[in-house]
Coordinates of C-alpha atoms in Angstrom, one line a residue:
M1 CA 0.2 0.0 0.1
S2 CA 1.4 3.3 -1.1
E3 CA 2.0 6.1 1.6
P4 CA 0.1 9.5 1.1
H5 CA 2.3 12.2 -0.4
G6 CA 4.3 14.2 2.1
A7 CA 3.7 11.5 5.0
T8 CA 6.8 10.8 7.1
R9 CA 8.1 7.3 7.9
L10 CA 8.4 6.9 11.4
P11 CA 11.2 5.2 12.8
E12 CA 10.5 1.4 14.2
A13 CA 10.7 0.9 17.9
G14 CA 14.3 0.8 19.0
H15 CA 15.9 2.6 16.0
L16 CA 16.7 6.1 16.2
I17 CA 17.0 8.4 13.1
D18 CA 20.7 9.3 12.5
P19 CA 20.8 13.0 13.8
D20 CA 23.6 14.1 11.5
R21 CA 21.6 13.3 8.2
T22 CA 18.0 14.8 9.1
P23 CA 17.3 18.6 8.1
W24 CA 15.6 19.0 11.7
H25 CA 15.2 23.0 11.0
A26 CA 12.9 22.0 8.2
L27 CA 10.5 19.8 10.2
P28 CA 7.7 20.8 12.6
A29 CA 8.5 20.5 15.9
G30 CA 6.1 17.7 16.8
E31 CA 7.5 15.7 14.0
V32 CA 11.0 16.2 15.2
A33 CA 10.0 15.0 18.7
V34 CA 8.5 11.9 16.9
L35 CA 11.5 11.1 14.9
L36 CA 13.6 11.2 18.1
Q37 CA 11.3 9.2 20.1
A38 CA 11.1 11.8 22.8
A39 CA 8.0 13.3 24.8
P40 CA 8.4 17.1 25.2
E41 CA 6.1 16.9 28.2
E42 CA 8.2 14.1 30.1
G43 CA 11.3 14.1 28.5
L44 CA 13.6 11.1 28.1
S45 CA 13.8 8.6 30.9
T46 CA 17.1 7.8 33.1
G47 CA 17.4 4.8 31.4
E48 CA 17.1 5.9 27.9
A49 CA 19.2 8.7 28.4
S50 CA 21.9 6.4 29.5
R51 CA 21.6 4.1 26.5
R52 CA 21.6 6.9 24.3
L53 CA 24.9 8.2 26.0
D54 CA 26.4 4.9 25.1
R55 CA 25.5 5.2 21.6
H56 CA 26.4 8.8 20.9
G57 CA 29.0 9.6 23.2
P58 CA 29.4 12.3 25.8
N59 CA 28.4 15.8 24.6
R60 CA 31.8 17.4 24.1
L61 CA 34.3 18.2 21.2
R62 CA 36.9 15.9 20.6
E63 CA 40.4 16.8 22.1
A64 CA 43.5 16.2 20.2
A65 CA 45.5 13.2 21.4
R66 CA 47.9 14.3 24.2
E67 CA 51.2 14.2 23.2
P68 CA 53.7 12.4 25.8
R69 CA 56.0 14.4 27.8
W70 CA 58.9 12.6 26.4
R71 CA 57.9 13.4 23.0
A72 CA 57.2 16.8 23.5
F73 CA 60.8 17.2 24.9
L74 CA 62.5 15.4 22.0
R75 CA 60.4 17.5 19.6
Q76 CA 62.5 20.7 20.6
F77 CA 65.6 19.0 18.8
Q78 CA 63.8 18.7 15.5
D79 CA 64.8 21.9 14.1
L80 CA 67.5 21.8 11.5
M81 CA 69.8 24.6 13.4
I82 CA 69.6 22.2 16.4
V83 CA 70.6 19.3 14.3
I84 CA 73.4 20.7 12.6
L85 CA 74.8 21.8 16.1
L86 CA 74.4 18.5 17.3
A87 CA 76.3 17.0 14.5
A88 CA 79.0 19.7 14.8
A89 CA 79.5 19.0 18.5
V90 CA 79.8 15.1 17.6
V91 CA 82.3 15.8 14.7
S92 CA 84.4 18.2 16.8
L93 CA 84.4 15.6 19.5
V94 CA 85.8 12.8 17.2
I95 CA 88.1 14.8 15.4
S96 CA 89.7 17.2 17.6
R97 CA 89.2 15.2 21.0
E98 CA 88.2 18.3 22.8
W99 CA 85.8 18.9 25.3
E100 CA 85.2 22.5 25.5
T101 CA 83.4 23.1 22.2
P102 CA 81.0 19.9 22.1
L103 CA 80.1 21.1 25.7
A104 CA 79.3 24.5 25.2
I105 CA 77.2 23.2 22.0
A106 CA 75.4 20.6 24.4
V107 CA 74.5 23.1 27.1
V108 CA 73.0 25.5 24.4
V109 CA 71.0 22.9 22.8
L110 CA 69.7 21.6 26.2
L111 CA 68.9 25.1 27.2
N112 CA 67.0 25.9 24.4
A113 CA 65.0 22.7 24.5
T114 CA 64.2 23.1 28.3
I115 CA 62.7 26.6 27.8
G116 CA 60.6 25.4 25.0
F117 CA 59.5 22.5 26.9
V118 CA 59.0 24.3 30.2
Q119 CA 56.8 27.0 28.4
E120 CA 54.6 24.3 26.6
S121 CA 54.1 22.7 29.9
R122 CA 53.0 25.8 31.5
A123 CA 50.7 26.7 28.9
E124 CA 49.1 23.0 28.9
A125 CA 48.5 23.3 32.7
S126 CA 46.7 26.6 32.3
L127 CA 44.7 25.6 29.3
E128 CA 43.5 22.2 31.3
A129 CA 42.7 24.7 34.4
L130 CA 40.6 27.0 31.9
R131 CA 38.7 23.6 30.6
K132 CA 37.8 22.8 34.2
M133 CA 36.6 26.0 35.2
T134 CA 34.3 26.7 31.8
S135 CA 32.1 23.5 32.2
T136 CA 28.5 24.0 31.0
V137 CA 25.4 23.1 33.3
A138 CA 22.1 22.5 31.3
T139 CA 18.6 22.4 32.4
V140 CA 16.9 19.3 31.2
R141 CA 13.6 17.5 31.6
R142 CA 14.4 14.0 32.6
D143 CA 11.4 11.5 33.9
G144 CA 9.1 14.7 33.9
T145 CA 11.2 16.6 36.3
L146 CA 13.4 19.6 35.3
T147 CA 16.9 19.0 36.7
R148 CA 20.4 20.5 36.3
L149 CA 23.2 18.5 34.9
D150 CA 26.6 18.8 33.4
A151 CA 26.0 19.4 29.6
T152 CA 28.3 16.5 28.8
G153 CA 25.5 13.9 29.6
L154 CA 23.1 15.5 27.1
V155 CA 22.1 13.1 24.3
P156 CA 19.8 13.7 21.2
G157 CA 16.0 13.6 22.2
D158 CA 16.7 15.5 25.4
V159 CA 14.4 18.5 26.2
V160 CA 16.6 21.5 27.3
V161 CA 15.4 24.8 28.8
V162 CA 17.6 27.9 28.0
E163 CA 17.0 31.4 29.5
A164 CA 18.8 34.8 29.1
G165 CA 22.5 34.5 30.1
D166 CA 22.3 30.7 29.5
R167 CA 24.9 29.1 26.8
V168 CA 23.3 26.6 24.5
P169 CA 24.8 23.3 25.3
A170 CA 24.0 21.7 22.1
D171 CA 22.4 21.9 18.9
G172 CA 18.5 21.4 18.8
R173 CA 15.2 22.3 17.4
L174 CA 12.9 24.9 19.4
L175 CA 9.9 23.2 20.8
S176 CA 8.6 26.7 22.4
S177 CA 9.9 30.1 22.8
A178 CA 8.9 33.6 24.4
S179 CA 10.9 36.7 23.2
L180 CA 13.9 34.6 22.6
E181 CA 17.0 36.1 21.3
V182 CA 20.4 34.5 20.8
R183 CA 23.8 35.8 19.9
E184 CA 25.4 33.6 17.3
S185 CA 28.5 35.5 16.4
E186 CA 30.5 32.5 17.1
L187 CA 29.0 31.0 13.9
T188 CA 27.8 33.4 11.8
G189 CA 30.1 36.6 12.6
E190 CA 26.8 38.6 13.3
A191 CA 27.3 40.6 16.4
Q192 CA 23.3 41.4 16.9
P193 CA 21.1 38.9 18.6
V194 CA 19.1 36.9 16.4
A195 CA 15.4 36.5 17.1
K196 CA 14.3 32.7 17.5
S197 CA 10.7 31.3 17.3
A198 CA 9.5 27.7 17.5
T199 CA 6.8 28.3 14.7
G200 CA 9.2 29.7 12.2
R201 CA 9.1 27.9 8.7
V202 CA 12.7 27.4 7.3
E203 CA 13.4 25.8 4.0
E204 CA 15.9 22.4 4.1
G205 CA 18.7 24.3 2.5
A206 CA 18.8 27.5 4.7
A207 CA 22.0 28.9 5.9
L208 CA 22.8 28.7 9.7
A209 CA 22.2 32.4 10.1
D210 CA 18.4 31.9 8.6
R211 CA 17.7 29.0 10.7
A212 CA 15.4 30.9 13.1
N213 CA 13.9 27.8 14.7
A214 CA 17.1 26.1 15.7
L215 CA 19.7 26.8 18.4
F216 CA 23.4 26.0 18.3
M217 CA 26.0 24.6 20.7
N218 CA 28.2 27.3 22.5
T219 CA 25.9 30.4 21.3
S220 CA 24.6 32.8 24.2
V221 CA 21.1 33.5 25.0
T222 CA 20.4 37.3 25.3
R223 CA 16.7 37.6 26.2
G224 CA 13.7 35.3 26.6
R225 CA 13.2 31.7 27.4
G226 CA 12.8 28.8 25.3
E227 CA 12.6 24.8 25.2
M228 CA 14.3 22.8 22.4
I229 CA 14.9 19.3 21.8
V230 CA 18.5 18.2 21.2
T231 CA 19.2 17.0 17.7
A232 CA 22.9 16.8 17.8
T233 CA 25.5 16.5 20.5
G234 CA 29.5 16.7 20.6
M235 CA 31.3 16.6 17.2
A236 CA 28.0 16.1 15.4
T237 CA 27.1 19.8 16.2
E238 CA 27.9 22.8 13.8
T239 CA 30.4 23.8 16.2
G240 CA 32.0 20.5 16.2
R241 CA 32.1 20.3 12.6
I242 CA 34.1 23.5 12.7
A243 CA 36.4 21.8 15.4
G244 CA 37.1 19.1 13.2
L245 CA 38.0 21.3 10.2
L246 CA 40.5 23.2 12.6
A247 CA 42.0 19.8 14.0
S248 CA 42.6 18.5 10.4
A249 CA 44.5 21.5 9.5
K250 CA 48.4 21.2 9.5
P251 CA 50.2 24.0 11.0
A252 CA 52.7 25.9 8.5
P253 CA 56.1 26.9 9.7
T254 CA 56.4 30.4 10.9
P255 CA 58.4 33.1 9.3
L256 CA 61.1 32.7 11.8
Q257 CA 61.3 29.0 11.6
R258 CA 61.5 29.4 7.7
Q259 CA 64.2 32.0 8.1
I260 CA 66.2 29.9 10.3
S261 CA 65.9 26.9 8.2
T262 CA 67.2 28.8 5.2
L263 CA 70.0 30.1 7.4
S264 CA 70.7 26.7 8.4
R265 CA 71.1 25.1 5.0
T266 CA 73.2 27.9 3.9
L267 CA 75.5 27.4 6.6
A268 CA 75.7 23.9 6.0
L269 CA 76.6 24.6 2.3
I270 CA 79.1 27.0 3.4
S271 CA 80.6 24.5 5.8
A272 CA 80.8 21.6 2.9
V273 CA 82.4 24.2 0.6
V274 CA 85.1 25.3 3.2
V275 CA 85.7 21.6 4.0
A276 CA 86.2 20.8 0.2
V277 CA 88.3 23.8 -0.5
V278 CA 90.7 23.4 2.5
V279 CA 91.3 19.6 1.9
V280 CA 91.8 20.1 -1.8
L281 CA 94.0 23.2 -1.6
G282 CA 96.1 21.4 1.1
L283 CA 96.5 18.3 -1.0
V284 CA 97.7 20.3 -3.8
R285 CA 100.5 21.7 -1.5
G286 CA 101.5 18.3 -0.5
Q287 CA 100.0 18.5 3.3
E288 CA 98.7 15.4 5.1
F289 CA 94.9 14.6 4.7
G290 CA 94.6 14.0 8.4
V291 CA 95.8 17.3 9.3
L292 CA 93.8 19.0 6.7
F293 CA 90.8 17.3 7.3
V294 CA 90.9 18.3 11.4
T295 CA 91.6 21.7 10.2
A296 CA 88.7 22.0 7.7
V297 CA 86.1 20.6 10.1
S298 CA 87.3 22.9 12.8
L299 CA 86.5 25.9 10.4
A300 CA 83.1 24.5 9.7
V301 CA 82.3 24.2 13.1
A302 CA 83.5 27.7 14.1
A303 CA 81.3 28.9 11.2
I304 CA 78.1 27.6 13.1
P305 CA 76.4 30.0 15.3
E306 CA 75.9 28.0 18.3
G307 CA 74.4 30.6 20.5
L308 CA 71.5 31.7 18.0
P309 CA 69.0 29.1 19.3
A310 CA 69.5 30.1 22.7
V311 CA 69.0 33.7 21.8
V312 CA 66.0 33.2 19.8
A313 CA 64.5 31.0 22.7
F314 CA 65.1 33.7 25.5
T315 CA 63.7 36.5 23.1
L316 CA 60.6 34.3 22.6
A317 CA 60.1 33.5 26.3
M318 CA 60.5 37.2 27.2
G319 CA 57.6 37.8 24.6
T320 CA 55.7 34.8 26.1
E321 CA 56.0 36.6 29.5
R322 CA 54.8 39.7 28.5
L323 CA 51.6 38.2 26.8
A324 CA 50.9 36.0 30.0
R325 CA 51.0 39.3 32.2
R326 CA 48.3 40.7 29.9
G327 CA 46.2 37.3 30.2
A328 CA 47.2 35.6 27.0
I329 CA 48.2 31.9 27.2
V330 CA 50.9 30.8 24.4
K331 CA 51.2 27.3 24.0
R332 CA 54.3 27.1 21.8
L333 CA 57.1 29.7 21.7
S334 CA 56.9 29.9 17.8
S335 CA 53.5 31.5 18.1
V336 CA 54.8 34.6 19.7
E337 CA 57.0 35.5 16.7
T338 CA 54.0 34.8 14.2
L339 CA 51.7 37.1 16.2
G340 CA 54.8 39.6 16.1
S341 CA 54.9 39.2 12.1
T342 CA 51.1 40.1 11.8
S343 CA 50.7 43.1 9.9
Q344 CA 47.1 43.3 9.3
I345 CA 44.2 41.6 11.0
C346 CA 40.7 41.5 9.1
T347 CA 37.8 41.1 11.8
D348 CA 34.5 42.1 12.5
K349 CA 34.6 45.1 14.9
T350 CA 31.4 45.0 16.7
G351 CA 31.1 42.0 19.3
T352 CA 34.6 41.0 18.5
L353 CA 36.8 43.8 19.4
T354 CA 34.2 45.5 21.2
L355 CA 30.9 44.7 23.3
N356 CA 28.5 46.3 21.1
Q357 CA 27.7 48.5 24.2
M358 CA 28.0 51.9 25.0
T359 CA 29.1 53.4 28.6
A360 CA 29.1 56.6 30.1
R361 CA 32.7 57.2 31.2
R362 CA 32.9 60.9 32.4
S363 CA 30.4 63.5 32.9
S364 CA 30.4 67.0 33.4
S365 CA 27.9 69.9 34.0
R366 CA 28.0 73.6 33.7
G367 CA 25.4 76.5 33.1
G368 CA 22.7 77.9 35.5
A369 CA 22.8 77.6 39.2
S370 CA 19.5 75.4 39.0
P371 CA 20.3 71.9 38.2
S372 CA 17.3 72.2 35.7
R373 CA 19.1 74.9 33.7
A374 CA 22.7 73.0 33.8
T375 CA 24.4 71.7 30.6
V376 CA 25.2 68.0 31.1
T377 CA 28.2 66.7 28.9
L378 CA 28.6 63.0 28.6
W379 CA 31.8 61.1 27.2
T380 CA 31.1 57.6 26.2
G381 CA 33.0 54.8 24.8
A382 CA 32.8 51.1 23.8
S383 CA 32.6 49.3 27.3
A384 CA 35.6 47.0 26.9
P385 CA 36.9 45.3 29.9
P386 CA 39.1 47.7 32.0
T387 CA 42.2 45.8 31.5
A388 CA 41.8 45.9 27.6
A389 CA 41.7 49.8 28.1
R390 CA 44.6 49.9 30.2
H391 CA 46.9 47.4 28.0
R392 CA 46.0 48.6 24.5
P393 CA 49.2 48.5 22.3
P394 CA 51.0 51.9 22.0
W395 CA 49.9 52.3 18.3
T396 CA 46.2 52.2 19.1
R397 CA 46.2 55.0 21.6
R398 CA 45.0 58.4 20.9

């Protein structure tokens, strides 16, 4: 028997529609609840929520695999300049049988690696502390009762209540709303809050900014109240898709790393030419090969600036400390140089560099003796945090 046109095939018992492939924003709220096998008035039962959590996993973004500490320390020796310095130390020790030069090079290399390793360890500890401080708590209807629980326990089909000041804990389709407005600048770049409505009709191919009946993970509720049914969690959310794209991007070398790599190759080439020229000219003059080789290698080692890695590491570490005093966490030293090489930043001002609010900073009055006849002047400015105003770069001050 054929189905009537426009009818929706409901899922069989125990089978849940794949949340990743369904255009929830294009479906009526009641149909979304049916497809997700959830009752908006009661919410999911504790047992059903536990089964769905086992299937979909925790509602959090996938973290990159933690690099072992020993591997992070060995990574400090991967630069071409460091490799050349280590090779020079070994050759110098074997040829000249002297300990002064190899020992000095080893100390410099170890100092450089220690600075980078310690800075990365501090940054990791700071980021881990921030993650623990920024956990999201959601108001969820379970077993017919509203309860507060960690947002990592949300699953598709959960009914979540959001109010002004809340951060949306997952992607969802609105079931009801009252004067609801949400700031979606994290996803769309639009600083102004967007009005949301559970009854809004949205086309299947609508862009994120046009989905007025849907809420998205990590956006902020600025006004009103709403109830939504969770349609996607974790990496299946729109924020998760962006996180996946960022995780798949391979970091490119910084300008300083490229310059040091070029310098290292140039020095290696010069050293090889020096060795060849000294050996050839000495053989033409009848000198012994052993003496010539030791002399050539000594000249080649002397041409390598063993203090350069330490100078670079100290300079970047100083920049890291300055940024840390202003509240910035730098995960790797090379990022400091990348930031210093930035000449132009293309960004939306309102909601990104400023808070989209005006605040009275100073006032003065003059005029008649009566307050009613006085002239009041207000100086206003963007309501950025006080620390941001105090620590503006010199070139932005007026």
